[in-house]
Amino acid sequence: MRRSAVMSITKTVEKYVQEHPSVKDCLKKGLVNYSALARQIAEELGLDAERNFDALLIAARRSHEKVAKEKDSQEKILSVLRQSRVEIKNRMVAFVLERGVPPKSLTDLENKAKKAGEVLHIIEGVSAMTLITVEELSKEIRSLFRNFIIRENKELVEVILKSPKEIEQTAGIMGYLCSLLGENGVNIVEEMSCWTDTIFLVQEKDLGKVMELLKF
């Protein structure tokens, strides 16, 4: 097999591993049958298993060596998470709005939330804006932005992970948490971070599962 073809197989296997966290986790722990993994990748990606088997097998073994080096990184992440504490805010809502809402309306909402001592997050994207706040302000939002509302998500919970300042120097924490929740069937409605706070907005029905998963 030509070197270019081997390199292509190697990149294909690396991409496959990155896109399948459960496979990656088993590789880290040395729990993978490399021959079986090579055949599985060939089958799922429509590759000629007989022709490419050796290259796939070698790439699978190299993937183990590569992800095994990530153990130290994961331990650093877990060390920070074990020192973190979880806070919960229930009865939350999220409104997705079109861009171009009147600035005065946003200011009015911010003032009302501040006066009530309630949380209000404003996330601006390229084509839309998301407002996250308590249910009590839903009526006010519908009144102020009735012509701009794209979607309203109810029955949400805000999960705040408060970590030590070491989180600033620890790469990969958000990715680790998103993978952890996603692999266990938790839909993350929104995610954000502010210095040592990592914030997830999830559905109320998933709160019990989230709390169990965040026990490090």
Tab-separated table of C-alpha atoms in Angstrom:
chain	number	residue	atom	x	y	z
A	1	MET	CA	0.000	0.000	0.000
A	2	ARG	CA	1.322	3.441	-0.899
A	3	ARG	CA	2.425	5.760	1.896
A	4	SER	CA	-0.275	8.287	0.991
A	5	ALA	CA	-2.937	5.589	1.321
A	6	VAL	CA	-1.558	4.505	4.701
A	7	MET	CA	-1.591	8.115	5.916
A	8	SER	CA	-5.178	8.443	4.739
A	9	ILE	CA	-6.164	5.317	6.696
A	10	THR	CA	-4.361	6.645	9.782
A	11	LYS	CA	-6.233	9.949	9.626
A	12	THR	CA	-9.511	8.117	9.027
A	13	VAL	CA	-9.005	5.985	12.137
A	14	GLU	CA	-7.966	8.999	14.237
A	15	LYS	CA	-11.087	10.867	13.124
A	16	TYR	CA	-13.260	7.836	13.887
A	17	VAL	CA	-11.838	7.549	17.408
A	18	GLN	CA	-12.350	11.262	18.111
A	19	GLU	CA	-15.971	11.043	16.954
A	20	HIS	CA	-16.695	7.978	19.129
A	21	PRO	CA	-15.931	8.888	22.770
A	22	SER	CA	-16.849	5.416	24.034
A	23	VAL	CA	-14.261	3.830	21.712
A	24	LYS	CA	-11.722	6.440	22.760
A	25	ASP	CA	-12.365	5.698	26.421
A	26	CYS	CA	-11.860	1.957	25.881
A	27	LEU	CA	-8.621	2.653	24.004
A	28	LYS	CA	-7.362	4.717	26.935
A	29	LYS	CA	-8.069	1.826	29.287
A	30	GLY	CA	-6.568	-0.802	26.976
A	31	LEU	CA	-9.872	-2.659	26.656
A	32	VAL	CA	-10.014	-2.822	22.859
A	33	ASN	CA	-9.549	-5.799	20.568
A	34	TYR	CA	-7.674	-4.048	17.753
A	35	SER	CA	-8.599	-6.592	15.098
A	36	ALA	CA	-12.281	-6.235	15.946
A	37	LEU	CA	-11.977	-2.449	15.950
A	38	ALA	CA	-10.264	-2.481	12.548
A	39	ARG	CA	-13.087	-4.600	11.096
A	40	GLN	CA	-15.736	-2.417	12.703
A	41	ILE	CA	-14.231	0.758	11.259
A	42	ALA	CA	-13.969	-0.842	7.821
A	43	GLU	CA	-17.599	-1.956	7.961
A	44	GLU	CA	-18.991	1.347	9.238
A	45	LEU	CA	-16.997	3.471	6.797
A	46	GLY	CA	-17.438	1.196	3.785
A	47	LEU	CA	-13.745	0.330	3.427
A	48	ASP	CA	-12.381	-2.862	1.897
A	49	ALA	CA	-11.548	-4.779	5.089
A	50	GLU	CA	-9.396	-7.397	3.366
A	51	ARG	CA	-7.343	-4.896	1.412
A	52	ASN	CA	-6.972	-2.316	4.205
A	53	PHE	CA	-6.910	-4.576	7.260
A	54	ASP	CA	-3.192	-4.298	8.067
A	55	ALA	CA	-3.213	-0.507	7.761
A	56	LEU	CA	-6.365	-0.275	9.874
A	57	LEU	CA	-4.875	-2.563	12.516
A	58	ILE	CA	-1.669	-0.531	12.754
A	59	ALA	CA	-3.650	2.717	12.906
A	60	ALA	CA	-5.854	1.322	15.688
A	61	ARG	CA	-2.798	0.394	17.761
A	62	ARG	CA	-1.259	3.816	17.201
A	63	SER	CA	-4.520	5.418	18.286
A	64	HIS	CA	-4.213	3.579	21.592
A	65	GLU	CA	-0.704	4.986	22.070
A	66	LYS	CA	-1.933	8.464	21.221
A	67	VAL	CA	-4.995	8.548	23.484
A	68	ALA	CA	-3.114	6.831	26.322
A	69	LYS	CA	-1.011	9.993	26.557
A	70	GLU	CA	-4.207	11.913	27.276
A	71	LYS	CA	-4.592	10.148	30.634
A	72	ASP	CA	-2.473	12.763	32.368
A	73	SER	CA	-4.623	15.506	30.876
A	74	GLN	CA	-7.808	13.774	32.036
A	75	GLU	CA	-6.416	13.377	35.547
A	76	LYS	CA	-5.782	17.129	35.671
A	77	ILE	CA	-9.368	17.743	34.591
A	78	LEU	CA	-10.740	15.361	37.217
A	79	SER	CA	-8.548	16.929	39.887
A	80	VAL	CA	-10.170	20.311	39.229
A	81	LEU	CA	-13.680	18.847	39.016
A	82	ARG	CA	-13.278	17.032	42.342
A	83	GLN	CA	-12.657	20.423	43.951
A	84	SER	CA	-15.722	21.961	42.312
A	85	ARG	CA	-19.159	22.380	43.814
A	86	VAL	CA	-22.535	22.333	42.091
A	87	GLU	CA	-25.311	24.898	42.415
A	88	ILE	CA	-28.783	24.574	40.917
A	89	LYS	CA	-31.311	27.149	39.752
A	90	ASN	CA	-34.662	25.645	38.797
A	91	ARG	CA	-37.721	27.054	37.020
A	92	MET	CA	-35.604	28.542	34.233
A	93	VAL	CA	-36.616	29.452	30.674
A	94	ALA	CA	-34.731	30.207	27.477
A	95	PHE	CA	-36.072	32.433	24.703
A	96	VAL	CA	-34.454	32.412	21.270
A	97	LEU	CA	-34.964	35.772	19.575
A	98	GLU	CA	-34.271	37.179	16.148
A	99	ARG	CA	-31.417	39.667	15.955
A	100	GLY	CA	-32.340	43.327	15.865
A	101	VAL	CA	-34.387	43.580	19.057
A	102	PRO	CA	-34.766	47.157	20.364
A	103	PRO	CA	-31.844	47.977	22.693
A	104	LYS	CA	-34.218	49.819	25.044
A	105	SER	CA	-36.293	46.660	25.492
A	106	LEU	CA	-33.171	44.730	26.481
A	107	THR	CA	-32.208	47.472	28.929
A	108	ASP	CA	-35.707	47.428	30.426
A	109	LEU	CA	-35.511	43.661	30.894
A	110	GLU	CA	-32.044	43.865	32.457
A	111	ASN	CA	-33.257	46.519	34.894
A	112	LYS	CA	-36.303	44.465	35.838
A	113	ALA	CA	-34.200	41.341	36.415
A	114	LYS	CA	-31.660	43.302	38.462
A	115	LYS	CA	-34.385	44.911	40.563
A	116	ALA	CA	-35.918	41.499	41.250
A	117	GLY	CA	-32.498	40.044	42.050
A	118	GLU	CA	-32.910	37.421	39.340
A	119	VAL	CA	-30.416	35.940	36.906
A	120	LEU	CA	-30.456	37.012	33.251
A	121	HIS	CA	-28.014	35.704	30.650
A	122	ILE	CA	-27.897	37.231	27.171
A	123	ILE	CA	-26.094	35.199	24.510
A	124	GLU	CA	-25.658	36.848	21.113
A	125	GLY	CA	-25.024	34.762	18.032
A	126	VAL	CA	-24.644	35.625	14.363
A	127	SER	CA	-28.300	35.075	13.461
A	128	ALA	CA	-30.100	34.948	16.808
A	129	MET	CA	-30.008	35.902	20.469
A	130	THR	CA	-30.844	33.771	23.505
A	131	LEU	CA	-32.243	35.076	26.786
A	132	ILE	CA	-31.974	32.794	29.813
A	133	THR	CA	-33.787	33.751	32.990
A	134	VAL	CA	-36.372	32.662	35.563
A	135	GLU	CA	-39.927	31.696	34.627
A	136	GLU	CA	-41.275	34.732	36.495
A	137	LEU	CA	-39.905	37.011	33.776
A	138	SER	CA	-41.474	35.041	30.900
A	139	LYS	CA	-44.512	37.297	30.661
A	140	GLU	CA	-42.291	40.378	30.520
A	141	ILE	CA	-40.177	38.866	27.729
A	142	ARG	CA	-43.243	37.913	25.680
A	143	SER	CA	-44.520	41.466	26.028
A	144	LEU	CA	-41.238	43.198	25.171
A	145	PHE	CA	-40.161	40.909	22.317
A	146	ARG	CA	-43.412	39.397	21.009
A	147	ASN	CA	-42.456	40.090	17.374
A	148	PHE	CA	-38.955	38.635	17.728
A	149	ILE	CA	-39.509	35.308	19.527
A	150	ILE	CA	-38.370	32.257	17.541
A	151	ARG	CA	-38.617	29.659	20.302
A	152	GLU	CA	-39.401	29.384	23.999
A	153	ASN	CA	-37.929	26.527	26.034
A	154	LYS	CA	-39.570	25.859	29.396
A	155	GLU	CA	-39.016	23.522	32.359
A	156	LEU	CA	-35.272	24.052	32.413
A	157	VAL	CA	-32.652	23.928	35.144
A	158	GLU	CA	-29.407	25.869	35.319
A	159	VAL	CA	-26.511	23.789	36.628
A	160	ILE	CA	-23.548	25.882	37.786
A	161	LEU	CA	-20.235	24.186	38.430
A	162	LYS	CA	-18.079	26.446	40.612
A	163	SER	CA	-14.431	25.456	40.286
A	164	PRO	CA	-11.131	26.623	41.808
A	165	LYS	CA	-9.105	29.183	39.861
A	166	GLU	CA	-6.887	26.368	38.492
A	167	ILE	CA	-9.608	25.811	35.893
A	168	GLU	CA	-8.144	28.743	33.921
A	169	GLN	CA	-4.973	26.742	33.267
A	170	THR	CA	-6.698	23.397	32.662
A	171	ALA	CA	-7.566	22.709	29.037
A	172	GLY	CA	-10.441	20.490	27.973
A	173	ILE	CA	-12.854	20.768	30.905
A	174	MET	CA	-15.827	22.025	28.890
A	175	GLY	CA	-15.266	19.344	26.243
A	176	TYR	CA	-14.974	16.653	28.919
A	177	LEU	CA	-18.229	17.715	30.592
A	178	CYS	CA	-20.129	18.009	27.306
A	179	SER	CA	-18.993	14.515	26.285
A	180	LEU	CA	-19.872	13.114	29.714
A	181	LEU	CA	-23.401	14.497	29.610
A	182	GLY	CA	-23.986	13.799	25.923
A	183	GLU	CA	-22.836	10.176	26.118
A	184	ASN	CA	-25.340	9.629	28.915
A	185	GLY	CA	-28.296	11.010	27.007
A	186	VAL	CA	-28.434	14.486	28.537
A	187	ASN	CA	-29.402	17.203	26.069
A	188	ILE	CA	-27.548	20.441	26.802
A	189	VAL	CA	-29.873	23.295	25.845
A	190	GLU	CA	-27.191	25.950	26.385
A	191	GLU	CA	-23.671	26.069	27.775
A	192	MET	CA	-21.516	28.981	28.870
A	193	SER	CA	-18.673	29.834	31.192
A	194	CYS	CA	-17.548	32.844	33.201
A	195	TRP	CA	-14.120	32.656	34.846
A	196	THR	CA	-14.437	29.783	37.345
A	197	ASP	CA	-18.126	29.097	36.664
A	198	THR	CA	-19.174	26.515	34.080
A	199	ILE	CA	-22.887	26.704	33.349
A	200	PHE	CA	-25.210	24.224	31.659
A	201	LEU	CA	-28.898	24.627	30.918
A	202	VAL	CA	-30.659	21.255	30.863
A	203	GLN	CA	-34.200	19.929	31.015
A	204	GLU	CA	-35.696	19.429	34.481
A	205	LYS	CA	-36.273	15.732	33.806
A	206	ASP	CA	-32.506	15.223	33.389
A	207	LEU	CA	-31.477	16.902	36.649
A	208	GLY	CA	-31.187	13.683	38.678
A	209	LYS	CA	-28.961	12.109	36.043
A	210	VAL	CA	-26.810	15.240	35.784
A	211	MET	CA	-26.260	15.358	39.543
A	212	GLU	CA	-25.120	11.732	39.553
A	213	LEU	CA	-22.744	12.326	36.648
A	214	LEU	CA	-21.185	15.350	38.338
A	215	LYS	CA	-20.143	13.361	41.390
A	216	PHE	CA	-16.388	13.222	40.820
